Amino acid sequence: MKVSRATQVFSPVVIATLEFLQENPQCHSDATEFQDCLPTITFMKMVSKWYDLHNIGSVKPHGQGEEPFYFSDDDRLSWLEVEFITYIEEIQHSGGKTKKKMTKETCEATLITTSFRYVLTRALNSDPVESLFSCFRQFNGGNDKVDARTAVFTAEKLLKVGILQAAKSGNAPHSSETNAPLKPKARDGDTTAMPLAVVLGAKRLSHELEFLNVSFATPDDIELAPLAYLAGYLARACEEKLTCEACKVLLQEPKPCGGMYDFIKKIENGQLRYPKMEIVQICKLACGFVSEVMKDIERVIHPAGPAPKGLSHHGLTEETTGADYTRRRPLIDSAANCVECCTKRVMEPPLYLPPRPLIALAR
């Protein structure tokens, strides 16, 4: 397993999801199976905190618990040397001779003794070196016997790729191509026309927005928790981009309560926002819009029967959609651009709406 995949398993989002399922058994029909997973959640929290404390790689912290170790009596070191080791020893004693425990070497490796001014714990592990070796292997394909010349050539190639994909906050120069916005490749014919499935889906979405209903049958449903997280991101984006204070008040919930907000509370780091029910409902309708449009596009490209209703007068019948790849290429191109059309027309406008229409929408 790669290091990045392992860290994703113990990420705060995964832990918060398990806690949400464990505390809200009515959110899903299978949520009752997570009622006894509290020891697993505790173990994941301990491992996640242990990894965060061993992955400090900058003097300037970017979040909670990411400051360097300046003093030997740091509370985080005490947690590593006392609480974490005690927890591991309890697991070892309770596990007996079974494999449900950690090795002795793992416990000893968590102790940190040093006389430096401060410690950046990322330098104490081999993850960056393993990542570099992994890139060397990928660039050389099946060549297991790499000589010095090949190694130097691969290192130069890695440096060039790093410059081409440099972040905006980095110190590498940027080319005009990396800063230019991505645009779809021009094709023959009219490129401004939207696919019929998008047009029909937009009409349904417009009708549903006119009669927006914010009452949910189960406010702590498992499907609403990630939607509330997404709506909170939109609320924060609008807070940063809009100057109207009234708009910010209409978007955010001052006193969040209910199971729908439990997921956000469990990963709260001071930067998240709690959206109102109206924004959550809009996100739900937008996700449903994208899902329905993609189903229509899939039925057109790979028809399992007669063509969908409303497409015959546009020439998209079973005879034409079942033709060879060349004749179906325009439909495949439409499907490739469908997601981009949906996101630009639905998710992007809330970030750039002027204050007055936003107030009207919230009301």
PDB file of C-alpha atoms in Angstrom, residues 155-346:
ATOM      1  CA  ALA A 155      16.708  13.004 -12.030  1.00  0.00           C
ATOM      2  CA  GLU A 156      16.854  15.753 -14.667  1.00  0.00           C
ATOM      3  CA  LYS A 157      13.489  14.620 -16.012  1.00  0.00           C
ATOM      4  CA  LEU A 158      11.964  14.780 -12.516  1.00  0.00           C
ATOM      5  CA  LEU A 159      13.231  18.331 -12.077  1.00  0.00           C
ATOM      6  CA  LYS A 160      11.735  19.380 -15.421  1.00  0.00           C
ATOM      7  CA  VAL A 161       8.366  17.854 -14.556  1.00  0.00           C
ATOM      8  CA  GLY A 162       8.435  19.621 -11.194  1.00  0.00           C
ATOM      9  CA  ILE A 163       8.982  22.982 -12.909  1.00  0.00           C
ATOM     10  CA  LEU A 164       6.172  22.368 -15.416  1.00  0.00           C
ATOM     11  CA  GLN A 165       3.750  21.463 -12.626  1.00  0.00           C
ATOM     12  CA  ALA A 166       4.947  24.053 -10.124  1.00  0.00           C
ATOM     13  CA  ALA A 167       2.349  25.514  -7.789  1.00  0.00           C
ATOM     14  CA  LYS A 168       1.484  29.200  -7.921  1.00  0.00           C
ATOM     15  CA  SER A 169       2.820  29.646  -4.396  1.00  0.00           C
ATOM     16  CA  GLY A 170       6.177  28.081  -5.312  1.00  0.00           C
ATOM     17  CA  ASN A 171       9.355  29.827  -6.431  1.00  0.00           C
ATOM     18  CA  ALA A 172       9.536  28.185  -9.875  1.00  0.00           C
ATOM     19  CA  PRO A 173       8.713  30.299 -12.961  1.00  0.00           C
ATOM     20  CA  HIS A 174       5.396  29.837 -14.720  1.00  0.00           C
ATOM     21  CA  SER A 175       4.893  29.540 -18.449  1.00  0.00           C
ATOM     22  CA  SER A 176       1.990  31.047 -20.344  1.00  0.00           C
ATOM     23  CA  GLU A 177       0.601  27.572 -20.978  1.00  0.00           C
ATOM     24  CA  THR A 178       0.354  26.662 -17.297  1.00  0.00           C
ATOM     25  CA  ASN A 179      -1.434  29.908 -16.445  1.00  0.00           C
ATOM     26  CA  ALA A 180      -3.798  29.817 -19.425  1.00  0.00           C
ATOM     27  CA  PRO A 181      -7.291  28.486 -18.672  1.00  0.00           C
ATOM     28  CA  LEU A 182      -8.140  25.106 -20.086  1.00  0.00           C
ATOM     29  CA  LYS A 183     -10.458  25.312 -23.099  1.00  0.00           C
ATOM     30  CA  PRO A 184     -12.117  22.495 -25.016  1.00  0.00           C
ATOM     31  CA  LYS A 185     -10.576  21.719 -28.389  1.00  0.00           C
ATOM     32  CA  ALA A 186     -12.429  23.320 -31.280  1.00  0.00           C
ATOM     33  CA  ARG A 187     -14.395  20.913 -33.438  1.00  0.00           C
ATOM     34  CA  ASP A 188     -16.115  21.152 -36.752  1.00  0.00           C
ATOM     35  CA  GLY A 189     -19.615  22.508 -36.557  1.00  0.00           C
ATOM     36  CA  ASP A 190     -21.407  24.512 -33.902  1.00  0.00           C
ATOM     37  CA  THR A 191     -19.613  24.216 -30.554  1.00  0.00           C
ATOM     38  CA  THR A 192     -21.923  26.566 -28.670  1.00  0.00           C
ATOM     39  CA  ALA A 193     -24.955  24.291 -28.817  1.00  0.00           C
ATOM     40  CA  MET A 194     -25.523  22.370 -25.613  1.00  0.00           C
ATOM     41  CA  PRO A 195     -26.457  18.671 -25.660  1.00  0.00           C
ATOM     42  CA  LEU A 196     -30.175  17.975 -25.632  1.00  0.00           C
ATOM     43  CA  ALA A 197     -29.900  16.038 -22.383  1.00  0.00           C
ATOM     44  CA  VAL A 198     -28.431  19.122 -20.684  1.00  0.00           C
ATOM     45  CA  VAL A 199     -31.223  21.330 -22.037  1.00  0.00           C
ATOM     46  CA  LEU A 200     -33.948  18.979 -20.803  1.00  0.00           C
ATOM     47  CA  GLY A 201     -32.229  18.562 -17.447  1.00  0.00           C
ATOM     48  CA  ALA A 202     -31.871  22.326 -17.060  1.00  0.00           C
ATOM     49  CA  LYS A 203     -35.603  22.756 -17.613  1.00  0.00           C
ATOM     50  CA  ARG A 204     -36.381  20.217 -14.894  1.00  0.00           C
ATOM     51  CA  LEU A 205     -33.906  21.881 -12.545  1.00  0.00           C
ATOM     52  CA  SER A 206     -35.393  25.328 -13.208  1.00  0.00           C
ATOM     53  CA  HIS A 207     -38.879  24.021 -12.417  1.00  0.00           C
ATOM     54  CA  GLU A 208     -37.693  22.444  -9.146  1.00  0.00           C
ATOM     55  CA  LEU A 209     -35.915  25.635  -8.084  1.00  0.00           C
ATOM     56  CA  GLU A 210     -39.157  27.583  -8.468  1.00  0.00           C
ATOM     57  CA  PHE A 211     -40.767  25.383  -5.818  1.00  0.00           C
ATOM     58  CA  LEU A 212     -37.809  24.916  -3.488  1.00  0.00           C
ATOM     59  CA  ASN A 213     -38.721  22.715  -0.532  1.00  0.00           C
ATOM     60  CA  VAL A 214     -36.309  22.714   2.401  1.00  0.00           C
ATOM     61  CA  SER A 215     -38.138  20.153   4.515  1.00  0.00           C
ATOM     62  CA  PHE A 216     -36.331  16.820   4.609  1.00  0.00           C
ATOM     63  CA  ALA A 217     -37.998  13.620   5.736  1.00  0.00           C
ATOM     64  CA  THR A 218     -34.812  12.500   7.519  1.00  0.00           C
ATOM     65  CA  PRO A 219     -32.549  15.502   8.272  1.00  0.00           C
ATOM     66  CA  ASP A 220     -29.754  13.181   9.446  1.00  0.00           C
ATOM     67  CA  ASP A 221     -29.697  11.123   6.268  1.00  0.00           C
ATOM     68  CA  ILE A 222     -26.258   9.873   5.224  1.00  0.00           C
ATOM     69  CA  GLU A 223     -26.696  11.486   1.791  1.00  0.00           C
ATOM     70  CA  LEU A 224     -27.261  14.953   3.277  1.00  0.00           C
ATOM     71  CA  ALA A 225     -24.052  15.003   5.343  1.00  0.00           C
ATOM     72  CA  PRO A 226     -21.651  15.344   2.361  1.00  0.00           C
ATOM     73  CA  LEU A 227     -24.100  17.734   0.676  1.00  0.00           C
ATOM     74  CA  ALA A 228     -23.983  19.954   3.762  1.00  0.00           C
ATOM     75  CA  TYR A 229     -20.185  19.832   3.593  1.00  0.00           C
ATOM     76  CA  LEU A 230     -20.298  20.906  -0.076  1.00  0.00           C
ATOM     77  CA  ALA A 231     -22.836  23.639   0.666  1.00  0.00           C
ATOM     78  CA  GLY A 232     -20.586  24.882   3.464  1.00  0.00           C
ATOM     79  CA  TYR A 233     -17.754  25.242   0.957  1.00  0.00           C
ATOM     80  CA  LEU A 234     -20.018  27.309  -1.318  1.00  0.00           C
ATOM     81  CA  ALA A 235     -21.051  29.457   1.636  1.00  0.00           C
ATOM     82  CA  ARG A 236     -17.423  30.118   2.508  1.00  0.00           C
ATOM     83  CA  ALA A 237     -16.546  30.885  -1.136  1.00  0.00           C
ATOM     84  CA  CYS A 238     -19.399  33.398  -1.309  1.00  0.00           C
ATOM     85  CA  GLU A 239     -18.271  34.875   2.002  1.00  0.00           C
ATOM     86  CA  GLU A 240     -14.815  35.520   0.555  1.00  0.00           C
ATOM     87  CA  LYS A 241     -15.990  36.831  -2.829  1.00  0.00           C
ATOM     88  CA  LEU A 242     -19.112  38.854  -1.956  1.00  0.00           C
ATOM     89  CA  THR A 243     -19.074  42.191  -0.194  1.00  0.00           C
ATOM     90  CA  CYS A 244     -22.744  42.165   0.796  1.00  0.00           C
ATOM     91  CA  GLU A 245     -23.020  41.320   4.501  1.00  0.00           C
ATOM     92  CA  ALA A 246     -26.727  40.494   4.157  1.00  0.00           C
ATOM     93  CA  CYS A 247     -25.878  37.764   1.649  1.00  0.00           C
ATOM     94  CA  LYS A 248     -23.432  36.150   4.052  1.00  0.00           C
ATOM     95  CA  VAL A 249     -26.064  36.052   6.785  1.00  0.00           C
ATOM     96  CA  LEU A 250     -28.584  34.419   4.458  1.00  0.00           C
ATOM     97  CA  LEU A 251     -26.147  31.686   3.455  1.00  0.00           C
ATOM     98  CA  GLN A 252     -24.884  30.541   6.866  1.00  0.00           C
ATOM     99  CA  GLU A 253     -26.725  28.924   9.755  1.00  0.00           C
ATOM    100  CA  PRO A 254     -25.990  30.800  13.013  1.00  0.00           C
ATOM    101  CA  LYS A 255     -27.022  27.917  15.307  1.00  0.00           C
ATOM    102  CA  PRO A 256     -26.509  24.609  13.495  1.00  0.00           C
ATOM    103  CA  CYS A 257     -28.208  21.624  15.065  1.00  0.00           C
ATOM    104  CA  GLY A 258     -29.249  18.197  13.873  1.00  0.00           C
ATOM    105  CA  GLY A 259     -27.542  15.143  12.503  1.00  0.00           C
ATOM    106  CA  MET A 260     -26.923  16.756   9.124  1.00  0.00           C
ATOM    107  CA  TYR A 261     -24.274  19.059  10.645  1.00  0.00           C
ATOM    108  CA  ASP A 262     -22.601  16.359  12.775  1.00  0.00           C
ATOM    109  CA  PHE A 263     -20.252  15.429   9.944  1.00  0.00           C
ATOM    110  CA  ILE A 264     -18.982  19.022   9.653  1.00  0.00           C
ATOM    111  CA  LYS A 265     -18.629  19.364  13.431  1.00  0.00           C
ATOM    112  CA  LYS A 266     -16.406  16.304  13.647  1.00  0.00           C
ATOM    113  CA  ILE A 267     -13.875  17.687  11.151  1.00  0.00           C
ATOM    114  CA  GLU A 268     -14.226  21.302  12.271  1.00  0.00           C
ATOM    115  CA  ASN A 269     -10.899  23.135  12.229  1.00  0.00           C
ATOM    116  CA  GLY A 270     -12.121  26.720  12.425  1.00  0.00           C
ATOM    117  CA  GLN A 271     -12.306  27.147   8.643  1.00  0.00           C
ATOM    118  CA  LEU A 272     -15.608  25.401   7.858  1.00  0.00           C
ATOM    119  CA  ARG A 273     -19.033  26.993   7.476  1.00  0.00           C
ATOM    120  CA  TYR A 274     -22.488  25.686   8.361  1.00  0.00           C
ATOM    121  CA  PRO A 275     -24.886  26.346   5.465  1.00  0.00           C
ATOM    122  CA  LYS A 276     -28.604  26.922   5.668  1.00  0.00           C
ATOM    123  CA  MET A 277     -31.062  24.284   4.566  1.00  0.00           C
ATOM    124  CA  GLU A 278     -31.874  26.208   1.373  1.00  0.00           C
ATOM    125  CA  ILE A 279     -28.274  25.982   0.164  1.00  0.00           C
ATOM    126  CA  VAL A 280     -28.151  22.272   0.995  1.00  0.00           C
ATOM    127  CA  GLN A 281     -31.328  21.708  -1.015  1.00  0.00           C
ATOM    128  CA  ILE A 282     -29.885  23.616  -3.991  1.00  0.00           C
ATOM    129  CA  CYS A 283     -26.783  21.405  -3.899  1.00  0.00           C
ATOM    130  CA  LYS A 284     -28.986  18.319  -3.730  1.00  0.00           C
ATOM    131  CA  LEU A 285     -30.936  19.442  -6.796  1.00  0.00           C
ATOM    132  CA  ALA A 286     -27.702  20.264  -8.639  1.00  0.00           C
ATOM    133  CA  CYS A 287     -26.241  16.813  -7.928  1.00  0.00           C
ATOM    134  CA  GLY A 288     -29.489  15.211  -9.056  1.00  0.00           C
ATOM    135  CA  PHE A 289     -29.359  17.307 -12.219  1.00  0.00           C
ATOM    136  CA  VAL A 290     -25.852  16.088 -13.083  1.00  0.00           C
ATOM    137  CA  SER A 291     -26.804  12.483 -12.306  1.00  0.00           C
ATOM    138  CA  GLU A 292     -29.886  12.544 -14.539  1.00  0.00           C
ATOM    139  CA  VAL A 293     -28.013  14.219 -17.400  1.00  0.00           C
ATOM    140  CA  MET A 294     -25.238  11.641 -17.292  1.00  0.00           C
ATOM    141  CA  LYS A 295     -27.797   8.827 -17.349  1.00  0.00           C
ATOM    142  CA  ASP A 296     -29.406  10.325 -20.467  1.00  0.00           C
ATOM    143  CA  ILE A 297     -26.020  10.681 -22.167  1.00  0.00           C
ATOM    144  CA  GLU A 298     -25.139   7.077 -21.273  1.00  0.00           C
ATOM    145  CA  ARG A 299     -28.394   5.809 -22.750  1.00  0.00           C
ATOM    146  CA  VAL A 300     -27.727   7.721 -25.974  1.00  0.00           C
ATOM    147  CA  ILE A 301     -24.154   6.474 -26.395  1.00  0.00           C
ATOM    148  CA  HIS A 302     -24.862   2.872 -25.358  1.00  0.00           C
ATOM    149  CA  PRO A 303     -28.551   2.286 -26.093  1.00  0.00           C
ATOM    150  CA  ALA A 304     -30.044  -0.854 -24.569  1.00  0.00           C
ATOM    151  CA  GLY A 305     -33.367  -0.397 -26.348  1.00  0.00           C
ATOM    152  CA  PRO A 306     -35.324   2.314 -28.131  1.00  0.00           C
ATOM    153  CA  ALA A 307     -34.009   5.851 -28.027  1.00  0.00           C
ATOM    154  CA  PRO A 308     -35.085   8.013 -25.051  1.00  0.00           C
ATOM    155  CA  LYS A 309     -38.282   9.963 -25.458  1.00  0.00           C
ATOM    156  CA  GLY A 310     -37.750  13.387 -27.022  1.00  0.00           C
ATOM    157  CA  LEU A 311     -34.596  12.472 -28.956  1.00  0.00           C
ATOM    158  CA  SER A 312     -36.165  10.982 -32.103  1.00  0.00           C
ATOM    159  CA  HIS A 313     -36.975  14.342 -33.697  1.00  0.00           C
ATOM    160  CA  HIS A 314     -33.322  15.353 -33.276  1.00  0.00           C
ATOM    161  CA  GLY A 315     -32.131  12.397 -35.336  1.00  0.00           C
ATOM    162  CA  LEU A 316     -30.830  10.447 -32.328  1.00  0.00           C
ATOM    163  CA  THR A 317     -32.820   7.265 -32.914  1.00  0.00           C
ATOM    164  CA  GLU A 318     -31.794   3.699 -32.255  1.00  0.00           C
ATOM    165  CA  GLU A 319     -30.597   3.357 -35.836  1.00  0.00           C
ATOM    166  CA  THR A 320     -28.209   6.292 -35.672  1.00  0.00           C
ATOM    167  CA  THR A 321     -26.961   5.716 -32.103  1.00  0.00           C
ATOM    168  CA  GLY A 322     -26.229   2.087 -32.877  1.00  0.00           C
ATOM    169  CA  ALA A 323     -23.942   2.944 -35.820  1.00  0.00           C
ATOM    170  CA  ASP A 324     -20.197   2.609 -35.855  1.00  0.00           C
ATOM    171  CA  TYR A 325     -17.813   4.660 -33.733  1.00  0.00           C
ATOM    172  CA  THR A 326     -17.300   7.341 -36.385  1.00  0.00           C
ATOM    173  CA  ARG A 327     -20.987   8.125 -36.620  1.00  0.00           C
ATOM    174  CA  ARG A 328     -21.343   8.149 -32.812  1.00  0.00           C
ATOM    175  CA  ARG A 329     -18.316  10.399 -32.268  1.00  0.00           C
ATOM    176  CA  PRO A 330     -20.366  13.633 -31.848  1.00  0.00           C
ATOM    177  CA  LEU A 331     -22.378  11.999 -29.058  1.00  0.00           C
ATOM    178  CA  ILE A 332     -19.235  10.818 -27.314  1.00  0.00           C
ATOM    179  CA  ASP A 333     -17.781  14.323 -27.566  1.00  0.00           C
ATOM    180  CA  SER A 334     -20.981  15.717 -26.066  1.00  0.00           C
ATOM    181  CA  ALA A 335     -20.685  13.301 -23.160  1.00  0.00           C
ATOM    182  CA  ALA A 336     -17.082  14.355 -22.600  1.00  0.00           C
ATOM    183  CA  ASN A 337     -18.137  17.998 -22.279  1.00  0.00           C
ATOM    184  CA  CYS A 338     -21.332  17.276 -20.372  1.00  0.00           C
ATOM    185  CA  VAL A 339     -19.794  17.372 -16.904  1.00  0.00           C
ATOM    186  CA  GLU A 340     -18.030  20.642 -17.695  1.00  0.00           C
ATOM    187  CA  CYS A 341     -21.270  22.192 -18.950  1.00  0.00           C
ATOM    188  CA  CYS A 342     -23.173  21.062 -15.862  1.00  0.00           C
ATOM    189  CA  THR A 343     -20.637  22.351 -13.381  1.00  0.00           C
ATOM    190  CA  LYS A 344     -20.152  25.692 -15.129  1.00  0.00           C
ATOM    191  CA  ARG A 345     -23.877  26.358 -15.448  1.00  0.00           C
ATOM    192  CA  VAL A 346     -24.899  25.138 -11.979  1.00  0.00           C
TER     193      VAL A 346
END
